[in-house]
Structure formats: structure tokens, C-alpha cells
């Protein structure tokens, strides 16, 4: 299963980045660090994203915080731009994703070290894609995780 997983950026903080990974089951096909905001995502989509063959698109769900005005809620604008490009996307909460997909597993799968992004956004995107697959019992992804982990342990 080809999973395009996206950790969306702020639409106003220029140092923010959108992390994107393309997974084939649990294996990395490619990844991108896209500069902040909706417009930069649209540019990435026109140049790269529209040609990718994917089975599903998973985007981190962002919950607006009404009570804290210092919070950056502009991530919603970036998600709206992503949804224009991928109307069938799945919004996935990330609650519990570090427990389900621990750091050691990401390292074993080769999904730990990427070019520098704002808050390890590419790593977060990889974790999110696997988390979605596990939480939704996507058998071919789960089997691939097991196969890769077994190969690493065997040496």
C-alpha cells in the first residue's frame, strides 16, 4: 500500500515546514521538506505531488484552540490547501502515536533521520502514516513492519 503522509505546517510562521513522506507499506519511497504554508504546498503539489501514485493520503488532524490566542491556528489553512489537492485525504489525530510507533521502531525501519525540518516534521509524517495503518489494521503494512524488524534483529 502506498501511503502519502503529511505533517502540515503553519501558514504564517516562516520557519515552519510541511513534512511529507511516501511509504510503500513500511518502506520509505521518498520524502520532502516543504517550506511553510498553503501556497508552498500547492507549488509542491503542482511540481511533484500530482504525479505520485498513492493509495491513501493521511494528514495530521489539527484541532483549533480557541482559548489560547498565542497559538498558531493557521495550520488549518495549510490543511485546507492540502485537501484541495487531495480531496479524499484522511485526517488522523496523532494522540498515542509515539506509544504505538516508538522511536526504536522508526529507527529500525530507517524512518528516523531526514534533512532538517522545523520540528522533525518528516519523521512525524512517517510516524503518522504507520500509526494510521496500524490503527486501521492495514495488513500489508503491519506484515511489512514485522518483516523489516525481524530482518534487522537477525542482523
mmCIF file of N, CA and C in Angstrom, residues 31-148:
data_model
loop_
_atom_site.group_PDB
_atom_site.id
_atom_site.type_symbol
_atom_site.label_atom_id
_atom_site.label_comp_id
_atom_site.label_asym_id
_atom_site.label_seq_id
_atom_site.Cartn_x
_atom_site.Cartn_y
_atom_site.Cartn_z
ATOM 1 N N UNK A 31 10.805 11.420 0.358
ATOM 2 C CA UNK A 31 10.294 12.385 1.326
ATOM 3 C C UNK A 31 10.646 13.792 0.879
ATOM 4 N N UNK A 32 9.893 14.761 1.435
ATOM 5 C CA UNK A 32 10.069 16.160 1.079
ATOM 6 C C UNK A 32 9.896 17.035 2.317
ATOM 7 N N UNK A 33 10.680 18.094 2.380
ATOM 8 C CA UNK A 33 10.522 19.139 3.386
ATOM 9 C C UNK A 33 10.071 20.371 2.613
ATOM 10 N N UNK A 34 8.803 20.741 2.781
ATOM 11 C CA UNK A 34 8.212 21.833 2.016
ATOM 12 C C UNK A 34 8.151 23.078 2.900
ATOM 13 N N UNK A 35 8.603 24.223 2.383
ATOM 14 C CA UNK A 35 8.516 25.457 3.182
ATOM 15 C C UNK A 35 7.086 25.728 3.645
ATOM 16 N N UNK A 36 6.976 26.564 4.657
ATOM 17 C CA UNK A 36 5.704 26.813 5.334
ATOM 18 C C UNK A 36 4.572 27.200 4.378
ATOM 19 N N UNK A 37 3.361 26.882 4.812
ATOM 20 C CA UNK A 37 2.170 27.473 4.244
ATOM 21 C C UNK A 37 1.498 26.776 3.087
ATOM 22 N N UNK A 38 0.280 27.257 2.873
ATOM 23 C CA UNK A 38 -0.604 26.710 1.849
ATOM 24 C C UNK A 38 -0.035 26.892 0.447
ATOM 25 N N UNK A 39 0.490 28.065 0.161
ATOM 26 C CA UNK A 39 0.984 28.340 -1.192
ATOM 27 C C UNK A 39 2.171 27.454 -1.547
ATOM 28 N N UNK A 40 3.086 27.262 -0.612
ATOM 29 C CA UNK A 40 4.234 26.397 -0.884
ATOM 30 C C UNK A 40 3.805 24.943 -1.064
ATOM 31 N N UNK A 41 2.764 24.516 -0.323
ATOM 32 C CA UNK A 41 2.263 23.161 -0.537
ATOM 33 C C UNK A 41 1.673 23.041 -1.936
ATOM 34 N N UNK A 42 0.901 24.025 -2.355
ATOM 35 C CA UNK A 42 0.305 23.982 -3.701
ATOM 36 C C UNK A 42 1.391 23.915 -4.772
ATOM 37 N N UNK A 43 2.477 24.645 -4.570
ATOM 38 C CA UNK A 43 3.599 24.601 -5.514
ATOM 39 C C UNK A 43 4.209 23.207 -5.550
ATOM 40 N N UNK A 44 4.420 22.605 -4.362
ATOM 41 C CA UNK A 44 4.953 21.241 -4.295
ATOM 42 C C UNK A 44 4.018 20.285 -5.033
ATOM 43 N N UNK A 45 2.720 20.445 -4.828
ATOM 44 C CA UNK A 45 1.757 19.558 -5.474
ATOM 45 C C UNK A 45 1.841 19.678 -6.994
ATOM 46 N N UNK A 46 1.913 20.908 -7.495
ATOM 47 C CA UNK A 46 1.986 21.113 -8.950
ATOM 48 C C UNK A 46 3.255 20.499 -9.531
ATOM 49 N N UNK A 47 4.364 20.617 -8.799
ATOM 50 C CA UNK A 47 5.649 20.138 -9.307
ATOM 51 C C UNK A 47 5.872 18.641 -9.078
ATOM 52 N N UNK A 48 5.356 18.115 -7.974
ATOM 53 C CA UNK A 48 5.673 16.735 -7.580
ATOM 54 C C UNK A 48 4.424 15.923 -7.238
ATOM 55 N N UNK A 49 3.625 16.439 -6.335
ATOM 56 C CA UNK A 49 2.529 15.675 -5.745
ATOM 57 C C UNK A 49 1.505 15.137 -6.722
ATOM 58 N N UNK A 50 1.216 15.889 -7.765
ATOM 59 C CA UNK A 50 0.172 15.457 -8.702
ATOM 60 C C UNK A 50 0.565 14.208 -9.478
ATOM 61 N N UNK A 51 1.877 13.923 -9.571
ATOM 62 C CA UNK A 51 2.327 12.768 -10.356
ATOM 63 C C UNK A 51 2.523 11.514 -9.508
ATOM 64 N N UNK A 52 2.409 11.646 -8.194
ATOM 65 C CA UNK A 52 2.642 10.496 -7.318
ATOM 66 C C UNK A 52 1.471 9.522 -7.379
ATOM 67 N N UNK A 53 1.800 8.244 -7.407
ATOM 68 C CA UNK A 53 0.769 7.216 -7.330
ATOM 69 C C UNK A 53 0.640 6.789 -5.881
ATOM 70 N N UNK A 54 -0.527 7.053 -5.288
ATOM 71 C CA UNK A 54 -0.749 6.730 -3.878
ATOM 72 C C UNK A 54 -2.092 6.040 -3.716
ATOM 73 N N UNK A 55 -2.167 5.209 -2.677
ATOM 74 C CA UNK A 55 -3.433 4.564 -2.351
ATOM 75 C C UNK A 55 -4.239 5.390 -1.363
ATOM 76 N N UNK A 56 -3.531 6.064 -0.463
ATOM 77 C CA UNK A 56 -4.216 6.885 0.529
ATOM 78 C C UNK A 56 -3.318 8.045 0.939
ATOM 79 N N UNK A 57 -3.956 9.127 1.353
ATOM 80 C CA UNK A 57 -3.250 10.306 1.847
ATOM 81 C C UNK A 57 -3.708 10.533 3.281
ATOM 82 N N UNK A 58 -2.747 10.561 4.193
ATOM 83 C CA UNK A 58 -3.032 10.751 5.611
ATOM 84 C C UNK A 58 -2.410 12.081 6.038
ATOM 85 N N UNK A 59 -3.226 12.927 6.668
ATOM 86 C CA UNK A 59 -2.771 14.244 7.111
ATOM 87 C C UNK A 59 -3.069 14.371 8.598
ATOM 88 N N UNK A 60 -2.104 14.916 9.331
ATOM 89 C CA UNK A 60 -2.319 15.107 10.759
ATOM 90 C C UNK A 60 -3.494 16.055 10.977
ATOM 91 N N UNK A 61 -4.428 15.601 11.782
ATOM 92 C CA UNK A 61 -5.590 16.432 12.122
ATOM 93 C C UNK A 61 -5.158 17.502 13.117
ATOM 94 N N UNK A 62 -5.573 18.709 12.860
ATOM 95 C CA UNK A 62 -5.242 19.820 13.742
ATOM 96 C C UNK A 62 -6.518 20.296 14.403
ATOM 97 N N UNK A 63 -6.479 20.421 15.713
ATOM 98 C CA UNK A 63 -7.648 20.895 16.438
ATOM 99 C C UNK A 63 -7.415 22.325 16.889
ATOM 100 N N UNK A 64 -8.286 23.210 16.427
ATOM 101 C CA UNK A 64 -8.175 24.634 16.728
ATOM 102 C C UNK A 64 -8.329 24.856 18.223
ATOM 103 N N UNK A 65 -7.483 25.713 18.734
ATOM 104 C CA UNK A 65 -7.524 26.049 20.157
ATOM 105 C C UNK A 65 -8.080 27.461 20.295
ATOM 106 N N UNK A 66 -9.293 27.565 20.788
ATOM 107 C CA UNK A 66 -9.973 28.854 20.892
ATOM 108 C C UNK A 66 -9.477 29.704 22.051
ATOM 109 N N UNK A 67 -9.024 29.069 23.104
ATOM 110 C CA UNK A 67 -8.761 29.813 24.336
ATOM 111 C C UNK A 67 -7.354 30.386 24.449
ATOM 112 N N UNK A 68 -6.459 30.030 23.550
ATOM 113 C CA UNK A 68 -5.080 30.483 23.667
ATOM 114 C C UNK A 68 -4.714 31.266 22.415
ATOM 115 N N UNK A 69 -4.733 32.582 22.522
ATOM 116 C CA UNK A 69 -4.528 33.429 21.349
ATOM 117 C C UNK A 69 -3.092 33.434 20.856
ATOM 118 N N UNK A 70 -2.155 32.926 21.649
ATOM 119 C CA UNK A 70 -0.771 32.856 21.194
ATOM 120 C C UNK A 70 -0.550 31.627 20.295
ATOM 121 N N UNK A 71 -1.489 30.705 20.286
ATOM 122 C CA UNK A 71 -1.384 29.516 19.465
ATOM 123 C C UNK A 71 -1.544 29.883 17.994
ATOM 124 N N UNK A 72 -0.852 29.134 17.152
ATOM 125 C CA UNK A 72 -0.931 29.354 15.721
ATOM 126 C C UNK A 72 -1.964 28.392 15.138
ATOM 127 N N UNK A 73 -3.142 28.911 14.863
ATOM 128 C CA UNK A 73 -4.205 28.098 14.278
ATOM 129 C C UNK A 73 -4.187 28.115 12.751
ATOM 130 N N UNK A 74 -3.172 28.758 12.159
ATOM 131 C CA UNK A 74 -3.126 28.872 10.703
ATOM 132 C C UNK A 74 -2.806 27.542 10.013
ATOM 133 N N UNK A 75 -2.459 26.520 10.801
ATOM 134 C CA UNK A 75 -2.241 25.187 10.228
ATOM 135 C C UNK A 75 -3.501 24.746 9.482
ATOM 136 N N UNK A 76 -4.655 25.178 9.961
ATOM 137 C CA UNK A 76 -5.930 24.836 9.311
ATOM 138 C C UNK A 76 -5.928 25.299 7.853
ATOM 139 N N UNK A 77 -5.347 26.453 7.586
ATOM 140 C CA UNK A 77 -5.290 26.965 6.214
ATOM 141 C C UNK A 77 -4.427 26.064 5.338
ATOM 142 N N UNK A 78 -3.339 25.566 5.880
ATOM 143 C CA UNK A 78 -2.484 24.653 5.127
ATOM 144 C C UNK A 78 -3.227 23.351 4.855
ATOM 145 N N UNK A 79 -3.931 22.844 5.850
ATOM 146 C CA UNK A 79 -4.709 21.606 5.668
ATOM 147 C C UNK A 79 -5.779 21.800 4.600
ATOM 148 N N UNK A 80 -6.415 22.947 4.576
ATOM 149 C CA UNK A 80 -7.431 23.224 3.548
ATOM 150 C C UNK A 80 -6.804 23.182 2.155
ATOM 151 N N UNK A 81 -5.593 23.704 2.011
ATOM 152 C CA UNK A 81 -4.902 23.652 0.718
ATOM 153 C C UNK A 81 -4.574 22.211 0.334
ATOM 154 N N UNK A 82 -4.145 21.420 1.313
ATOM 155 C CA UNK A 82 -3.847 20.010 1.055
ATOM 156 C C UNK A 82 -5.110 19.294 0.594
ATOM 157 N N UNK A 83 -6.219 19.610 1.240
ATOM 158 C CA UNK A 83 -7.487 18.963 0.896
ATOM 159 C C UNK A 83 -7.964 19.334 -0.503
ATOM 160 N N UNK A 84 -7.647 20.531 -0.960
ATOM 161 C CA UNK A 84 -7.978 20.899 -2.342
ATOM 162 C C UNK A 84 -7.211 20.019 -3.328
ATOM 163 N N UNK A 85 -5.988 19.664 -2.973
ATOM 164 C CA UNK A 85 -5.156 18.819 -3.829
ATOM 165 C C UNK A 85 -5.505 17.343 -3.698
ATOM 166 N N UNK A 86 -5.850 16.928 -2.506
ATOM 167 C CA UNK A 86 -6.183 15.528 -2.215
ATOM 168 C C UNK A 86 -7.536 15.474 -1.504
ATOM 169 N N UNK A 87 -8.635 15.586 -2.258
ATOM 170 C CA UNK A 87 -9.963 15.682 -1.622
ATOM 171 C C UNK A 87 -10.357 14.469 -0.783
ATOM 172 N N UNK A 88 -9.755 13.305 -1.035
ATOM 173 C CA UNK A 88 -10.124 12.091 -0.293
ATOM 174 C C UNK A 88 -9.189 11.814 0.877
ATOM 175 N N UNK A 89 -8.444 12.818 1.299
ATOM 176 C CA UNK A 89 -7.481 12.622 2.381
ATOM 177 C C UNK A 89 -8.160 12.164 3.666
ATOM 178 N N UNK A 90 -7.358 11.550 4.515
ATOM 179 C CA UNK A 90 -7.816 11.106 5.831
ATOM 180 C C UNK A 90 -7.156 11.999 6.867
ATOM 181 N N UNK A 91 -7.954 12.636 7.702
ATOM 182 C CA UNK A 91 -7.415 13.421 8.807
ATOM 183 C C UNK A 91 -7.264 12.491 9.998
ATOM 184 N N UNK A 92 -6.035 12.370 10.490
ATOM 185 C CA UNK A 92 -5.724 11.428 11.565
ATOM 186 C C UNK A 92 -5.190 12.171 12.783
ATOM 187 N N UNK A 93 -5.851 11.986 13.907
ATOM 188 C CA UNK A 93 -5.306 12.525 15.162
ATOM 189 C C UNK A 93 -4.020 11.781 15.485
ATOM 190 N N UNK A 94 -3.091 12.474 16.113
ATOM 191 C CA UNK A 94 -1.831 11.813 16.442
ATOM 192 C C UNK A 94 -1.745 11.390 17.901
ATOM 193 N N UNK A 95 -2.835 11.484 18.619
ATOM 194 C CA UNK A 95 -2.843 11.087 20.037
ATOM 195 C C UNK A 95 -2.472 9.612 20.170
ATOM 196 N N UNK A 96 -1.393 9.334 20.889
ATOM 197 C CA UNK A 96 -0.937 7.971 21.106
ATOM 198 C C UNK A 96 0.023 7.453 20.057
ATOM 199 N N UNK A 97 0.383 8.274 19.091
ATOM 200 C CA UNK A 97 1.197 7.729 18.005
ATOM 201 C C UNK A 97 2.633 7.458 18.406
ATOM 202 N N UNK A 98 3.152 8.149 19.421
ATOM 203 C CA UNK A 98 4.509 7.829 19.864
ATOM 204 C C UNK A 98 4.537 6.517 20.645
ATOM 205 N N UNK A 99 3.456 6.187 21.330
ATOM 206 C CA UNK A 99 3.392 4.912 22.049
ATOM 207 C C UNK A 99 3.240 3.744 21.062
ATOM 208 N N UNK A 100 2.411 3.924 20.051
ATOM 209 C CA UNK A 100 2.179 2.858 19.072
ATOM 210 C C UNK A 100 3.354 2.678 18.115
ATOM 211 N N UNK A 101 4.011 3.779 17.769
ATOM 212 C CA UNK A 101 5.149 3.753 16.845
ATOM 213 C C UNK A 101 6.344 4.363 17.575
ATOM 214 N N UNK A 102 7.015 3.588 18.429
ATOM 215 C CA UNK A 102 8.118 4.137 19.227
ATOM 216 C C UNK A 102 9.336 4.498 18.372
ATOM 217 N N UNK A 103 10.186 5.323 18.954
ATOM 218 C CA UNK A 103 11.384 5.792 18.254
ATOM 219 C C UNK A 103 12.244 4.638 17.739
ATOM 220 N N UNK A 104 12.420 3.590 18.554
ATOM 221 C CA UNK A 104 13.251 2.456 18.135
ATOM 222 C C UNK A 104 12.700 1.775 16.891
ATOM 223 N N UNK A 105 11.379 1.734 16.763
ATOM 224 C CA UNK A 105 10.773 1.141 15.566
ATOM 225 C C UNK A 105 11.058 2.020 14.348
ATOM 226 N N UNK A 106 10.895 3.334 14.491
ATOM 227 C CA UNK A 106 11.206 4.227 13.367
ATOM 228 C C UNK A 106 12.668 4.073 12.948
ATOM 229 N N UNK A 107 13.558 3.959 13.923
ATOM 230 C CA UNK A 107 14.982 3.778 13.610
ATOM 231 C C UNK A 107 15.212 2.469 12.862
ATOM 232 N N UNK A 108 14.579 1.392 13.325
ATOM 233 C CA UNK A 108 14.732 0.085 12.668
ATOM 234 C C UNK A 108 14.207 0.104 11.240
ATOM 235 N N UNK A 109 13.170 0.885 11.007
ATOM 236 C CA UNK A 109 12.568 0.972 9.674
ATOM 237 C C UNK A 109 13.288 1.966 8.765
ATOM 238 N N UNK A 110 14.299 2.652 9.301
ATOM 239 C CA UNK A 110 15.015 3.649 8.506
ATOM 240 C C UNK A 110 14.222 4.922 8.306
ATOM 241 N N UNK A 111 13.337 5.212 9.256
ATOM 242 C CA UNK A 111 12.457 6.387 9.156
ATOM 243 C C UNK A 111 12.752 7.387 10.270
ATOM 244 N N UNK A 112 14.008 7.497 10.646
ATOM 245 C CA UNK A 112 14.378 8.349 11.766
ATOM 246 C C UNK A 112 15.107 9.616 11.332
ATOM 247 N N UNK A 113 16.073 9.474 10.444
ATOM 248 C CA UNK A 113 16.943 10.596 10.087
ATOM 249 C C UNK A 113 16.592 11.128 8.707
ATOM 250 N N UNK A 114 16.260 12.414 8.668
ATOM 251 C CA UNK A 114 15.909 13.100 7.430
ATOM 252 C C UNK A 114 16.592 14.459 7.423
ATOM 253 N N UNK A 115 16.566 15.132 6.285
ATOM 254 C CA UNK A 115 17.053 16.516 6.247
ATOM 255 C C UNK A 115 16.323 17.327 7.298
ATOM 256 N N UNK A 116 16.988 18.326 7.805
ATOM 257 C CA UNK A 116 16.424 19.140 8.892
ATOM 258 C C UNK A 116 15.115 19.798 8.474
ATOM 259 N N UNK A 117 14.145 19.637 9.314
ATOM 260 C CA UNK A 117 12.876 20.333 9.152
ATOM 261 C C UNK A 117 12.583 21.041 10.468
ATOM 262 N N UNK A 118 11.515 21.771 10.517
ATOM 263 C CA UNK A 118 11.230 22.647 11.645
ATOM 264 C C UNK A 118 11.151 21.904 12.976
ATOM 265 N N UNK A 119 10.283 20.938 13.083
ATOM 266 C CA UNK A 119 10.120 20.139 14.302
ATOM 267 C C UNK A 119 10.144 18.658 13.942
ATOM 268 N N UNK A 120 11.148 18.246 13.186
ATOM 269 C CA UNK A 120 11.215 16.855 12.725
ATOM 270 C C UNK A 120 9.901 16.461 12.037
ATOM 271 N N UNK A 121 9.435 17.344 11.158
ATOM 272 C CA UNK A 121 8.136 17.152 10.506
ATOM 273 C C UNK A 121 8.096 15.919 9.611
ATOM 274 N N UNK A 122 9.203 15.576 8.979
ATOM 275 C CA UNK A 122 9.222 14.394 8.115
ATOM 276 C C UNK A 122 9.107 13.132 8.968
ATOM 277 N N UNK A 123 9.846 13.095 10.057
ATOM 278 C CA UNK A 123 9.743 11.959 10.977
ATOM 279 C C UNK A 123 8.308 11.842 11.497
ATOM 280 N N UNK A 124 7.715 12.973 11.849
ATOM 281 C CA UNK A 124 6.328 12.971 12.340
ATOM 282 C C UNK A 124 5.378 12.447 11.270
ATOM 283 N N UNK A 125 5.614 12.821 10.020
ATOM 284 C CA UNK A 125 4.766 12.330 8.927
ATOM 285 C C UNK A 125 4.899 10.818 8.776
ATOM 286 N N UNK A 126 6.132 10.311 8.864
ATOM 287 C CA UNK A 126 6.340 8.859 8.764
ATOM 288 C C UNK A 126 5.632 8.134 9.903
ATOM 289 N N UNK A 127 5.786 8.660 11.116
ATOM 290 C CA UNK A 127 5.137 8.050 12.281
ATOM 291 C C UNK A 127 3.618 8.050 12.105
ATOM 292 N N UNK A 128 3.081 9.171 11.591
ATOM 293 C CA UNK A 128 1.638 9.303 11.404
ATOM 294 C C UNK A 128 1.106 8.288 10.392
ATOM 295 N N UNK A 129 1.816 8.115 9.284
ATOM 296 C CA UNK A 129 1.369 7.158 8.272
ATOM 297 C C UNK A 129 1.323 5.741 8.800
ATOM 298 N N UNK A 130 2.367 5.343 9.530
ATOM 299 C CA UNK A 130 2.385 3.996 10.123
ATOM 300 C C UNK A 130 1.319 3.846 11.203
ATOM 301 N N UNK A 131 1.146 4.896 11.989
ATOM 302 C CA UNK A 131 0.130 4.906 13.051
ATOM 303 C C UNK A 131 -1.261 4.682 12.455
ATOM 304 N N UNK A 132 -1.561 5.403 11.386
ATOM 305 C CA UNK A 132 -2.854 5.234 10.712
ATOM 306 C C UNK A 132 -3.014 3.783 10.247
ATOM 307 N N UNK A 133 -1.961 3.236 9.642
ATOM 308 C CA UNK A 133 -2.043 1.873 9.117
ATOM 309 C C UNK A 133 -2.283 0.858 10.232
ATOM 310 N N UNK A 134 -1.580 1.018 11.352
ATOM 311 C CA UNK A 134 -1.754 0.083 12.465
ATOM 312 C C UNK A 134 -3.133 0.232 13.083
ATOM 313 N N UNK A 135 -3.549 1.456 13.322
ATOM 314 C CA UNK A 135 -4.855 1.687 13.939
ATOM 315 C C UNK A 135 -6.018 1.212 13.068
ATOM 316 N N UNK A 136 -5.767 1.097 11.760
ATOM 317 C CA UNK A 136 -6.812 0.661 10.837
ATOM 318 C C UNK A 136 -6.573 -0.747 10.304
ATOM 319 N N UNK A 137 -5.674 -1.473 10.971
ATOM 320 C CA UNK A 137 -5.408 -2.878 10.645
ATOM 321 C C UNK A 137 -5.112 -3.112 9.166
ATOM 322 N N UNK A 138 -4.238 -2.270 8.601
ATOM 323 C CA UNK A 138 -3.834 -2.441 7.203
ATOM 324 C C UNK A 138 -2.779 -3.545 7.170
ATOM 325 N N UNK A 139 -3.244 -4.738 6.816
ATOM 326 C CA UNK A 139 -2.459 -5.958 6.985
ATOM 327 C C UNK A 139 -1.104 -5.916 6.288
ATOM 328 N N UNK A 140 -1.044 -5.440 5.039
ATOM 329 C CA UNK A 140 0.230 -5.475 4.322
ATOM 330 C C UNK A 140 1.276 -4.554 4.961
ATOM 331 N N UNK A 141 0.841 -3.469 5.572
ATOM 332 C CA UNK A 141 1.774 -2.571 6.254
ATOM 333 C C UNK A 141 2.266 -3.220 7.546
ATOM 334 N N UNK A 142 1.356 -3.794 8.305
ATOM 335 C CA UNK A 142 1.722 -4.445 9.574
ATOM 336 C C UNK A 142 2.694 -5.602 9.322
ATOM 337 N N UNK A 143 2.422 -6.398 8.292
ATOM 338 C CA UNK A 143 3.324 -7.509 7.962
ATOM 339 C C UNK A 143 4.695 -6.985 7.545
ATOM 340 N N UNK A 144 4.731 -5.886 6.802
ATOM 341 C CA UNK A 144 5.997 -5.322 6.364
ATOM 342 C C UNK A 144 6.804 -4.789 7.548
ATOM 343 N N UNK A 145 6.132 -4.168 8.507
ATOM 344 C CA UNK A 145 6.807 -3.710 9.722
ATOM 345 C C UNK A 145 7.460 -4.898 10.412
ATOM 346 N N UNK A 146 6.708 -5.975 10.565
ATOM 347 C CA UNK A 146 7.240 -7.179 11.202
ATOM 348 C C UNK A 146 8.402 -7.777 10.429
ATOM 349 N N UNK A 147 8.291 -7.808 9.110
ATOM 350 C CA UNK A 147 9.345 -8.381 8.274
ATOM 351 C C UNK A 147 10.637 -7.566 8.405
ATOM 352 N N UNK A 148 10.520 -6.255 8.317
ATOM 353 C CA UNK A 148 11.711 -5.401 8.413
ATOM 354 C C UNK A 148 12.337 -5.496 9.805
#
